Structure formats: structure tokens, C-alpha cells
mmCIF file of C-alpha atoms in Angstrom:
data_model
loop_
_atom_site.group_PDB
_atom_site.id
_atom_site.type_symbol
_atom_site.label_atom_id
_atom_site.label_comp_id
_atom_site.label_asym_id
_atom_site.label_seq_id
_atom_site.Cartn_x
_atom_site.Cartn_y
_atom_site.Cartn_z
ATOM 1 C CA MET A 272 91.788 116.712 121.627
ATOM 2 C CA PRO A 273 91.265 115.113 118.193
ATOM 3 C CA GLN A 274 90.117 117.629 115.579
ATOM 4 C CA THR A 275 87.669 117.596 112.687
ATOM 5 C CA ILE A 276 89.321 118.656 109.417
ATOM 6 C CA LYS A 277 88.534 118.617 105.708
ATOM 7 C CA ALA A 278 90.220 116.001 103.503
ATOM 8 C CA SER A 279 89.863 114.570 99.994
ATOM 9 C CA ILE A 280 89.743 110.761 100.099
ATOM 10 C CA ALA A 281 90.370 108.157 97.375
ATOM 11 C CA TYR A 282 87.805 105.364 97.744
ATOM 12 C CA GLY A 283 88.957 102.953 95.052
ATOM 13 C CA PRO A 284 90.994 102.446 91.881
ATOM 14 C CA LYS A 285 90.254 104.843 89.025
ATOM 15 C CA GLN A 286 87.612 106.637 91.093
ATOM 16 C CA GLY A 287 89.509 109.884 91.445
ATOM 17 C CA PHE A 288 89.483 111.971 94.608
ATOM 18 C CA ALA A 289 86.252 112.697 96.469
ATOM 19 C CA GLN A 290 85.112 116.198 97.296
ATOM 20 C CA PRO A 291 86.413 117.430 100.673
ATOM 21 C CA GLU A 292 84.643 115.889 103.650
ATOM 22 C CA ASP A 293 84.980 115.834 107.424
ATOM 23 C CA VAL A 294 87.511 113.435 108.931
ATOM 24 C CA ILE A 295 89.049 113.157 112.383
ATOM 25 C CA ILE A 296 92.760 113.698 112.986
ATOM 26 C CA ASP A 297 94.184 112.449 116.282
ATOM 27 C CA ASP A 298 96.488 114.242 118.695
ATOM 28 C CA PRO A 299 100.232 113.688 118.180
ATOM 29 C CA ARG A 300 101.649 110.756 120.105
ATOM 30 C CA GLY A 301 105.265 109.729 120.675
ATOM 31 C CA ALA A 302 107.438 111.377 118.013
ATOM 32 C CA GLU A 303 104.510 112.582 115.911
ATOM 33 C CA VAL A 304 104.021 116.173 114.781
ATOM 34 C CA LEU A 305 100.731 117.877 113.926
ATOM 35 C CA VAL A 306 101.231 120.120 110.890
ATOM 36 C CA ASP A 307 98.877 122.863 109.746
ATOM 37 C CA VAL A 308 99.151 122.292 105.989
ATOM 38 C CA LYS A 309 99.774 125.440 103.945
ATOM 39 C CA ALA A 310 100.493 123.788 100.586
ATOM 40 C CA SER A 311 100.168 120.296 99.115
ATOM 41 C CA GLY A 312 101.520 119.419 95.670
ATOM 42 C CA LEU A 313 99.868 117.062 93.188
ATOM 43 C CA CYS A 314 102.599 114.562 92.335
ATOM 44 C CA HIS A 315 101.833 112.211 89.427
ATOM 45 C CA SER A 316 102.744 109.262 91.691
ATOM 46 C CA ASP A 317 99.542 109.626 93.718
ATOM 47 C CA LEU A 318 97.442 109.405 90.560
ATOM 48 C CA HIS A 319 99.561 106.485 89.372
ATOM 49 C CA TYR A 320 98.825 104.580 92.576
ATOM 50 C CA VAL A 321 95.060 104.954 92.392
ATOM 51 C CA ASP A 322 94.936 104.320 88.632
ATOM 52 C CA ASP A 323 97.377 101.433 88.213
ATOM 53 C CA PHE A 324 97.545 99.447 91.437
ATOM 54 C CA GLY A 325 93.944 98.219 91.366
ATOM 55 C CA ASP A 326 92.553 96.705 94.555
ATOM 56 C CA THR A 327 95.997 96.045 96.055
ATOM 57 C CA LEU A 328 95.880 99.287 98.052
ATOM 58 C CA PRO A 329 94.203 99.571 101.467
ATOM 59 C CA TYR A 330 91.300 101.874 100.582
ATOM 60 C CA PRO A 331 90.022 104.341 101.649
ATOM 61 C CA LEU A 332 93.239 106.309 101.174
ATOM 62 C CA LEU A 333 94.378 109.773 102.138
ATOM 63 C CA LEU A 334 97.106 110.633 99.629
ATOM 64 C CA GLY A 335 99.216 113.716 99.051
ATOM 65 C CA HIS A 336 102.882 113.630 100.010
ATOM 66 C CA GLU A 337 104.289 117.015 98.908
ATOM 67 C CA VAL A 338 103.511 119.048 102.011
ATOM 68 C CA SER A 339 104.685 122.261 103.584
ATOM 69 C CA GLY A 340 103.180 123.787 106.678
ATOM 70 C CA ILE A 341 103.565 125.077 110.221
ATOM 71 C CA VAL A 342 104.080 122.868 113.244
ATOM 72 C CA GLU A 343 100.969 123.175 115.396
ATOM 73 C CA ALA A 344 101.724 120.646 118.126
ATOM 74 C CA VAL A 345 104.279 117.939 118.910
ATOM 75 C CA GLY A 346 104.204 114.614 120.710
ATOM 76 C CA PRO A 347 106.080 114.069 123.994
ATOM 77 C CA GLU A 348 109.045 112.334 122.312
ATOM 78 C CA VAL A 349 109.727 114.997 119.659
ATOM 79 C CA VAL A 350 113.142 116.617 120.137
ATOM 80 C CA GLY A 351 113.966 118.487 116.919
ATOM 81 C CA LEU A 352 110.793 120.443 116.175
ATOM 82 C CA LYS A 353 108.597 122.926 117.994
ATOM 83 C CA PRO A 354 105.300 124.741 117.373
ATOM 84 C CA GLY A 355 105.717 127.548 114.876
ATOM 85 C CA ASP A 356 108.463 125.874 112.820
ATOM 86 C CA LYS A 357 108.112 126.026 109.038
ATOM 87 C CA VAL A 358 108.493 122.473 107.783
ATOM 88 C CA VAL A 359 108.514 120.364 104.643
ATOM 89 C CA ALA A 360 107.611 116.677 104.623
ATOM 90 C CA SER A 361 109.352 113.788 102.887
ATOM 91 C CA LEU A 362 107.790 110.407 102.169
ATOM 92 C CA GLU A 363 111.080 108.767 103.201
ATOM 93 C CA LYS A 364 110.438 106.938 106.449
ATOM 94 C CA ILE A 365 113.639 106.891 108.440
ATOM 95 C CA CYS A 366 114.288 105.118 111.737
ATOM 96 C CA GLY A 367 117.669 106.821 112.224
ATOM 97 C CA HIS A 368 119.447 103.894 113.882
ATOM 98 C CA CYS A 369 119.649 100.963 111.435
ATOM 99 C CA SER A 370 122.839 100.125 109.505
ATOM 100 C CA LYS A 371 121.596 101.909 106.368
ATOM 101 C CA CYS A 372 120.679 105.116 108.215
ATOM 102 C CA LEU A 373 123.943 105.145 110.138
ATOM 103 C CA SER A 374 125.988 104.622 106.967
ATOM 104 C CA GLY A 375 124.440 107.681 105.338
ATOM 105 C CA ARG A 376 121.807 105.909 103.231
ATOM 106 C CA PRO A 377 118.535 106.775 104.987
ATOM 107 C CA GLN A 378 116.608 106.243 101.732
ATOM 108 C CA SER A 379 117.334 102.528 102.252
ATOM 109 C CA CYS A 380 116.176 102.460 105.897
ATOM 110 C CA LEU A 381 115.530 98.926 107.161
ATOM 111 C CA HIS A 382 112.821 99.901 109.644
ATOM 112 C CA PRO A 383 110.508 102.452 107.991
ATOM 113 C CA GLU A 384 107.603 101.016 109.991
ATOM 114 C CA GLU A 385 108.919 102.901 113.019
ATOM 115 C CA CYS A 386 107.530 106.093 111.469
ATOM 116 C CA GLU A 387 104.019 104.611 111.483
ATOM 117 C CA ARG A 388 101.644 103.784 114.301
ATOM 118 C CA PRO A 389 101.341 100.054 115.121
ATOM 119 C CA ALA A 390 98.507 98.273 113.336
ATOM 120 C CA ASP A 391 96.626 97.767 116.608
ATOM 121 C CA ALA A 392 96.861 101.443 117.652
ATOM 122 C CA LYS A 393 94.238 104.096 117.107
ATOM 123 C CA PRO A 394 94.568 105.417 113.513
ATOM 124 C CA ARG A 395 95.966 108.866 112.927
ATOM 125 C CA ILE A 396 93.112 109.616 110.516
ATOM 126 C CA SER A 397 89.555 108.254 110.698
ATOM 127 C CA PHE A 398 85.981 108.965 109.677
ATOM 128 C CA PRO A 399 83.666 110.522 112.275
ATOM 129 C CA ASP A 400 82.151 107.064 112.894
ATOM 130 C CA GLY A 401 85.578 105.655 113.794
ATOM 131 C CA ARG A 402 86.398 103.801 110.563
ATOM 132 C CA PRO A 403 90.132 104.100 109.808
ATOM 133 C CA ILE A 404 91.590 105.859 106.773
ATOM 134 C CA THR A 405 94.956 104.757 105.403
ATOM 135 C CA GLN A 406 97.439 107.606 105.564
ATOM 136 C CA MET A 407 99.557 106.970 102.455
ATOM 137 C CA PHE A 408 103.323 107.309 102.925
ATOM 138 C CA GLY A 409 102.736 108.423 106.499
ATOM 139 C CA ILE A 410 101.776 111.922 105.333
ATOM 140 C CA GLY A 411 98.238 112.304 103.955
ATOM 141 C CA GLY A 412 98.613 115.831 102.628
ATOM 142 C CA PHE A 413 95.314 116.232 100.772
ATOM 143 C CA ALA A 414 93.882 117.639 103.986
ATOM 144 C CA GLN A 415 93.887 120.747 106.144
ATOM 145 C CA LYS A 416 96.247 119.158 108.661
ATOM 146 C CA ALA A 417 98.631 116.206 108.717
ATOM 147 C CA LEU A 418 100.011 114.044 111.521
ATOM 148 C CA ILE A 419 103.569 113.031 110.599
ATOM 149 C CA HIS A 420 106.541 111.413 112.341
ATOM 150 C CA GLU A 421 109.268 113.956 113.094
ATOM 151 C CA ASN A 422 111.828 111.956 111.059
ATOM 152 C CA GLN A 423 109.794 112.741 107.928
ATOM 153 C CA LEU A 424 109.932 116.498 108.517
ATOM 154 C CA ALA A 425 112.640 119.136 108.181
ATOM 155 C CA VAL A 426 112.687 122.794 109.197
ATOM 156 C CA VAL A 427 113.276 125.089 106.221
ATOM 157 C CA ASN A 428 114.038 128.709 105.384
ATOM 158 C CA ASP A 429 111.267 131.057 106.549
ATOM 159 C CA GLN A 430 111.470 132.955 103.246
ATOM 160 C CA VAL A 431 110.681 130.056 100.900
ATOM 161 C CA ASP A 432 107.274 130.193 99.214
ATOM 162 C CA TRP A 433 104.768 127.690 100.613
ATOM 163 C CA ALA A 434 103.897 126.105 97.268
ATOM 164 C CA GLU A 435 107.530 125.920 96.175
ATOM 165 C CA ALA A 436 108.495 124.411 99.507
ATOM 166 C CA ALA A 437 105.890 121.676 99.110
ATOM 167 C CA CYS A 438 107.324 120.667 95.726
ATOM 168 C CA ILE A 439 110.824 120.517 97.175
ATOM 169 C CA GLY A 440 109.603 117.663 99.380
ATOM 170 C CA CYS A 441 109.265 115.240 96.451
ATOM 171 C CA SER A 442 109.922 116.461 92.920
ATOM 172 C CA THR A 443 113.084 118.352 93.884
ATOM 173 C CA ILE A 444 114.720 115.838 96.184
ATOM 174 C CA THR A 445 113.819 113.064 93.745
ATOM 175 C CA GLY A 446 115.025 114.869 90.631
ATOM 176 C CA ALA A 447 117.876 117.092 91.740
ATOM 177 C CA GLY A 448 118.911 114.418 94.223
ATOM 178 C CA ALA A 449 119.187 111.822 91.458
ATOM 179 C CA ALA A 450 121.661 114.040 89.609
ATOM 180 C CA ILE A 451 123.615 115.293 92.615
ATOM 181 C CA ASN A 452 123.515 112.397 95.088
ATOM 182 C CA THR A 453 122.911 109.243 93.055
ATOM 183 C CA ALA A 454 124.607 109.930 89.718
ATOM 184 C CA ARG A 455 127.132 112.341 91.211
ATOM 185 C CA VAL A 456 127.191 114.350 88.000
ATOM 186 C CA ARG A 457 130.522 116.126 87.580
ATOM 187 C CA PRO A 458 131.418 119.336 85.746
ATOM 188 C CA GLY A 459 131.487 118.721 82.018
ATOM 189 C CA ASP A 460 129.450 115.477 82.090
ATOM 190 C CA THR A 461 126.789 114.827 79.470
ATOM 191 C CA VAL A 462 123.228 114.197 80.642
ATOM 192 C CA ALA A 463 119.970 113.103 78.993
ATOM 193 C CA VAL A 464 116.627 113.499 80.777
ATOM 194 C CA ILE A 465 113.612 111.593 79.454
ATOM 195 C CA GLY A 466 110.420 113.257 80.667
ATOM 196 C CA THR A 467 110.258 116.941 81.568
ATOM 197 C CA GLY A 468 107.569 116.976 84.232
ATOM 198 C CA GLY A 469 108.241 118.156 87.768
ATOM 199 C CA VAL A 470 110.853 115.484 88.494
ATOM 200 C CA GLY A 471 112.523 115.773 85.086
ATOM 201 C CA LEU A 472 112.877 119.538 85.357
ATOM 202 C CA ASN A 473 114.470 119.119 88.767
ATOM 203 C CA ILE A 474 116.913 116.578 87.327
ATOM 204 C CA ILE A 475 117.881 119.241 84.812
ATOM 205 C CA SER A 476 118.267 121.789 87.626
ATOM 206 C CA GLY A 477 120.383 119.368 89.643
ATOM 207 C CA ALA A 478 122.596 118.553 86.661
ATOM 208 C CA ARG A 479 123.078 122.256 86.050
ATOM 209 C CA LEU A 480 123.963 122.871 89.700
ATOM 210 C CA ALA A 481 126.508 120.044 89.439
ATOM 211 C CA GLY A 482 128.097 121.637 86.349
ATOM 212 C CA ALA A 483 126.995 119.270 83.561
ATOM 213 C CA GLY A 484 128.334 120.390 80.192
ATOM 214 C CA ARG A 485 125.417 119.239 78.066
ATOM 215 C CA ILE A 486 121.888 118.584 79.299
ATOM 216 C CA ILE A 487 119.536 117.050 76.731
ATOM 217 C CA ALA A 488 115.802 117.221 77.466
ATOM 218 C CA ILE A 489 113.533 114.635 75.817
ATOM 219 C CA ASP A 490 109.724 114.737 75.727
ATOM 220 C CA VAL A 491 106.749 114.519 73.345
ATOM 221 C CA PHE A 492 105.347 117.969 74.170
ATOM 222 C CA ASP A 493 107.063 120.930 72.480
ATOM 223 C CA ASN A 494 105.748 123.355 75.111
ATOM 224 C CA LYS A 495 107.336 121.328 77.905
ATOM 225 C CA LEU A 496 110.615 121.077 76.020
ATOM 226 C CA GLU A 497 110.794 124.831 75.521
ATOM 227 C CA PHE A 498 110.000 125.243 79.201
ATOM 228 C CA ALA A 499 112.968 122.996 80.068
ATOM 229 C CA LYS A 500 115.328 125.709 78.828
ATOM 230 C CA LYS A 501 114.440 127.753 81.906
ATOM 231 C CA PHE A 502 115.953 125.025 84.068
ATOM 232 C CA GLY A 503 119.191 124.567 82.136
ATOM 233 C CA ALA A 504 118.475 122.252 79.191
ATOM 234 C CA THR A 505 121.013 122.878 76.407
ATOM 235 C CA ASP A 506 119.391 120.654 73.771
ATOM 236 C CA LEU A 507 115.801 119.581 73.077
ATOM 237 C CA ILE A 508 114.497 116.402 71.442
ATOM 238 C CA ASN A 509 110.846 115.702 70.658
ATOM 239 C CA SER A 510 110.817 111.895 70.617
ATOM 240 C CA LYS A 511 107.546 111.927 68.706
ATOM 241 C CA ASN A 512 109.320 113.466 65.723
ATOM 242 C CA GLU A 513 112.755 111.817 65.783
ATOM 243 C CA ASP A 514 114.607 108.853 67.258
ATOM 244 C CA PRO A 515 115.877 110.108 70.632
ATOM 245 C CA VAL A 516 118.612 107.478 70.893
ATOM 246 C CA ALA A 517 120.106 108.298 67.514
ATOM 247 C CA LYS A 518 119.854 112.046 68.160
ATOM 248 C CA VAL A 519 121.502 111.810 71.591
ATOM 249 C CA LYS A 520 124.376 109.797 70.146
ATOM 250 C CA GLU A 521 124.763 112.354 67.378
ATOM 251 C CA LEU A 522 124.824 115.273 69.800
ATOM 252 C CA THR A 523 127.332 113.620 72.134
ATOM 253 C CA SER A 524 129.551 111.733 69.687
ATOM 254 C CA GLY A 525 128.508 108.324 70.970
ATOM 255 C CA GLY A 526 126.262 108.639 74.007
ATOM 256 C CA VAL A 527 125.800 110.322 77.372
ATOM 257 C CA ASP A 528 127.451 109.763 80.717
ATOM 258 C CA HIS A 529 124.103 109.784 82.545
ATOM 259 C CA ALA A 530 120.611 109.035 81.217
ATOM 260 C CA PHE A 531 117.668 109.677 83.528
ATOM 261 C CA GLU A 532 114.232 108.157 82.907
ATOM 262 C CA ALA A 533 111.555 110.139 84.745
ATOM 263 C CA ILE A 534 108.373 108.682 83.235
ATOM 264 C CA GLY A 535 108.197 105.037 84.326
ATOM 265 C CA LEU A 536 107.630 103.310 80.964
ATOM 266 C CA ALA A 537 109.509 100.229 79.774
ATOM 267 C CA PRO A 538 110.216 101.619 76.252
ATOM 268 C CA THR A 539 111.729 104.844 77.609
ATOM 269 C CA ILE A 540 113.790 102.957 80.178
ATOM 270 C CA LYS A 541 115.199 100.929 77.266
ATOM 271 C CA GLN A 542 115.930 104.180 75.435
ATOM 272 C CA ALA A 543 117.853 105.472 78.450
ATOM 273 C CA TRP A 544 120.014 102.348 78.341
ATOM 274 C CA ASP A 545 120.545 102.533 74.588
ATOM 275 C CA MET A 546 121.656 106.187 74.593
ATOM 276 C CA LEU A 547 124.531 105.637 77.025
ATOM 277 C CA GLY A 548 128.117 106.173 76.006
ATOM 278 C CA VAL A 549 131.107 104.192 77.277
ATOM 279 C CA GLY A 550 130.973 103.951 81.059
ATOM 280 C CA GLY A 551 127.520 105.522 81.187
ATOM 281 C CA THR A 552 124.712 104.685 83.621
ATOM 282 C CA ALA A 553 120.944 104.768 83.156
ATOM 283 C CA PHE A 554 118.989 105.919 86.197
ATOM 284 C CA VAL A 555 115.379 104.787 86.459
ATOM 285 C CA ILE A 556 113.334 107.246 88.507
ATOM 286 C CA GLY A 557 109.828 107.053 87.032
ATOM 287 C CA LEU A 558 107.296 104.879 88.845
ATOM 288 C CA THR A 559 106.623 101.842 86.647
ATOM 289 C CA LYS A 560 103.472 99.750 86.456
ATOM 290 C CA PRO A 561 103.399 96.410 88.318
ATOM 291 C CA GLY A 562 105.148 93.679 86.344
ATOM 292 C CA ALA A 563 106.919 95.999 83.893
ATOM 293 C CA THR A 564 110.044 94.496 82.275
ATOM 294 C CA ILE A 565 112.683 95.454 79.727
ATOM 295 C CA GLU A 566 115.177 93.422 77.699
ATOM 296 C CA ILE A 567 118.736 94.706 77.334
ATOM 297 C CA ASN A 568 121.754 93.448 75.426
ATOM 298 C CA VAL A 569 124.333 92.126 77.888
ATOM 299 C CA ASP A 570 126.824 90.516 75.508
ATOM 300 C CA ARG A 571 130.448 91.036 76.464
ATOM 301 C CA PHE A 572 130.926 94.034 74.177
ATOM 302 C CA GLN A 573 127.711 95.896 74.973
ATOM 303 C CA PHE A 574 127.735 95.235 78.711
ATOM 304 C CA LEU A 575 131.338 94.659 79.828
ATOM 305 C CA GLY A 576 133.226 96.367 77.038
ATOM 306 C CA PHE A 577 131.107 99.502 77.163
ATOM 307 C CA GLN A 578 130.961 99.363 80.993
ATOM 308 C CA LYS A 579 127.325 100.420 80.993
ATOM 309 C CA GLY A 580 125.095 100.259 84.055
ATOM 310 C CA ILE A 581 121.461 100.623 85.014
ATOM 311 C CA ARG A 582 120.221 101.623 88.463
ATOM 312 C CA GLY A 583 116.949 102.289 90.194
ATOM 313 C CA VAL A 584 116.757 105.508 92.199
ATOM 314 C CA TYR A 585 114.561 106.065 95.240
ATOM 315 C CA MET A 586 113.895 109.637 96.345
ATOM 316 C CA GLY A 587 117.155 110.930 94.917
ATOM 317 C CA SER A 588 119.266 109.126 97.548
ATOM 318 C CA THR A 589 118.221 111.961 99.834
ATOM 319 C CA ASN A 590 118.985 112.730 103.454
ATOM 320 C CA PRO A 591 115.857 114.825 104.148
ATOM 321 C CA LYS A 592 117.112 116.581 107.270
ATOM 322 C CA HIS A 593 120.089 117.895 105.310
ATOM 323 C CA ASP A 594 118.826 118.195 101.743
ATOM 324 C CA LEU A 595 115.373 119.731 102.256
ATOM 325 C CA PRO A 596 116.759 122.833 104.035
ATOM 326 C CA MET A 597 119.568 123.076 101.457
ATOM 327 C CA TYR A 598 117.203 123.084 98.487
ATOM 328 C CA ALA A 599 114.919 125.574 100.231
ATOM 329 C CA ASP A 600 117.897 127.905 100.652
ATOM 330 C CA PHE A 601 118.767 127.424 96.976
ATOM 331 C CA ALA A 602 115.182 128.305 96.018
ATOM 332 C CA VAL A 603 115.307 131.492 98.077
ATOM 333 C CA ASP A 604 118.661 132.693 96.683
ATOM 334 C CA GLY A 605 117.781 131.773 93.100
ATOM 335 C CA ARG A 606 120.195 128.916 92.488
ATOM 336 C CA LEU A 607 117.249 126.509 92.155
ATOM 337 C CA ASN A 608 114.320 127.465 89.927
ATOM 338 C CA MET A 609 111.236 126.503 91.923
ATOM 339 C CA HIS A 610 109.096 129.426 90.816
ATOM 340 C CA ASP A 611 108.460 127.933 87.379
ATOM 341 C CA ILE A 612 107.736 124.449 88.766
ATOM 342 C CA VAL A 613 104.445 125.687 90.255
ATOM 343 C CA SER A 614 101.970 125.943 87.368
ATOM 344 C CA GLN A 615 98.932 126.910 89.398
ATOM 345 C CA ARG A 616 97.599 127.182 92.928
ATOM 346 C CA ILE A 617 94.291 125.409 93.447
ATOM 347 C CA GLU A 618 91.681 124.529 96.044
ATOM 348 C CA LEU A 619 91.353 121.150 97.736
ATOM 349 C CA ARG A 620 88.171 120.445 95.775
ATOM 350 C CA GLN A 621 89.973 120.788 92.401
ATOM 351 C CA ILE A 622 92.285 117.757 92.594
ATOM 352 C CA ASP A 623 90.626 115.713 89.823
ATOM 353 C CA GLN A 624 90.552 118.654 87.426
ATOM 354 C CA ALA A 625 94.210 119.455 88.100
ATOM 355 C CA TYR A 626 95.278 115.856 87.500
ATOM 356 C CA GLU A 627 93.479 115.873 84.148
ATOM 357 C CA GLN A 628 95.520 118.912 83.161
ATOM 358 C CA LEU A 629 98.737 117.219 84.302
ATOM 359 C CA VAL A 630 98.093 114.086 82.242
ATOM 360 C CA ALA A 631 97.353 116.251 79.193
ATOM 361 C CA GLY A 632 100.731 117.934 79.535
ATOM 362 C CA LYS A 633 99.216 121.335 80.319
ATOM 363 C CA THR A 634 100.798 121.762 83.757
ATOM 364 C CA ILE A 635 103.970 120.861 85.628
ATOM 365 C CA ARG A 636 102.761 121.060 89.218
ATOM 366 C CA SER A 637 99.430 122.127 90.635
ATOM 367 C CA VAL A 638 99.638 122.917 94.324
ATOM 368 C CA ILE A 639 96.736 123.075 96.766
ATOM 369 C CA THR A 640 96.953 126.292 98.754
ATOM 370 C CA LYS A 641 93.283 126.698 99.721
ATOM 371 C CA PHE A 642 91.781 124.067 101.992
#
């Protein structure tokens, strides 16, 4: 039977997140899984969507995509999960049978709609009067329970902390995955990371796991830069006080092999490009505003002669079924620092307050653990 649960809904752009209210969550159908949510992380992307995408989104929205929890029930077509499993969600929607999925690139799946219910079907989430609520990214984690397609869930180590596990589902696979899977950082490589929030710190962790020789952290907050040392940063640059491009080139005798932009701003994306050495690649990970553009020098010496590249990265080129359990194991055995990613554990009703702290640079990740 459908259940009544508490959820925090976004009703419109720049309106924040409403106080928890009653909504109806349906029973799992097909390959859907009902998850009892134990932790839900506050990723900056959710705030970015409601603040910067205006009326283009299908409000009302149930956001929240960093989720860990326990499988409560499964639909009749579920084959890989069972009640009682400890799971982490990924916003990657994967069909599992298209050419991209079969070639090992599930982040580029051609049929993500297969992880959603058809438009004419009963909604997974609705108000008590029957009005539908859009379940963003197919997860909707700012709620006591979530109804998610099994392809967006992976079983993880029983010993991993709930809040840390939730963060693995986005900030870790996005950040560490960008270094390990997308950039394929090799031992001795030089790396620059612009932005040391949750994703940026995980890029640093991933680069360290891959054996990078020099990892340069760049930010405008000294406290965040000092914090980056805990994750493996070897050098710190406050770009408010000095030119980050010039400093990176000085530290690396010409530029880095890999520059990661984890903020989503045109000027810092340009900086990532400009600080590359010969053969280097800039990886754009931060979520940019609609219509954002940059201008780069592509004359034959700067572009061909220096063999520079720029690439967008989606979800760290991650295979969730493989990578989520791997990172959870790394968190448990200490190879991946997830403990320091979690700044505070909050209640569902504190989302707006926690996002204010995040924007001010006071926190890395707030995680809802009380619903």
C-alpha cells in the first residue's frame, strides 16, 4: 500500500525548501526499489538548480540525490537487490543494454528514461490530494523514503557510515571518478583542482589514490585550503590573493598535466585551460549556469603545438554498480577520507540553513540524518 512520508519540497525558483510536509509514496513497480532513507547529502547542485534555472524546471520538485538507506521492498522485476540490503543511490540513469552501457560507458546511457515511470503512469511521489511531485534525478532524497530504479542503486559495505555513504553517491564518484576514470591520472602526474568543496576534495583524494606527484588546491577561502591538506593537497593557492595561473606554472615549471574545475564558473574554467602544460587537459566538472561561454586561444601553437584539451565530465565517468561499492570499501579501510567530508549532520527541516552555510564557505557537506 502507498505510504505517507515526510518530505521537503521546492515550490519555485529561489524559494528555498519548504518545511517537511506529508506526501504519498507509491509501492514499487517493475524494477523499482523502496528505500528507507538513512542519510541524504546536501549537494550544491540541488541549490544551483532551484536558484539558477528559473521556471524551466517542473515544480513542485523533490530534490536530494545523495542517498544511502536500507531496501524496504522491491518490485517484481528486481533481480539484484533484496529487503535489508544497505544501498547507495546514484543519479546516473542506466538502461544497461544500449551501445554506451555495453561498451562500458554507462554515464553516457542513451535511454535514461527507462529508469523513470512513463509520463502517463501514476507518479512515484504525490501530494495527498493526488497532485504529482517531480522526483528530480529519479531519486528524491529529501524525504523519509525514496522509490528508485534498481539500476540507480548499489549494495555497499555494511560497515560504512550512513552519512559518508550518502556522499559517496555523488561528490565522491564525481570527484574521485574524474581523476581516476576520466583523466586517468598516473603516478607522478601534476594536478590542479579549482574549488575545494565536496567534489574538489574528492578529486584531490582520487588524484592521491592514483599516485599524482603534485596536487595543487585552489580556492578563495583559506580555511578550505588548509582543510584540503587532509585529502592530499601538496600546494595551496588562494586565488583572491595571487594569480592562480601564474602560480601553478611557477610551481610546475610550465603547467599541469590535469586541471580540474569544480565550481562551474566561466572565469575559472578559463583558468583551468590557461594553467595547462604541454599535453595537458582541462576537465570541467562544476555545473555552469545556462548559456555560460568561454573564449580560448586555439592558434596553431597554443592548441596544436601544446596539444592541450578541454573536456566536460559527467559523474566521474562512473560505473555505479562497480565504483560505489569500491569507494565504500576504501572509506571503511581508510584509503578514502570520507570522515572529513561530512561537516555536520542535520534534520530534514534544516535544509535552507545548511545551504546558507555551504554558500558562505563554512561547511563542506551537511547530511540529513534525522527525518
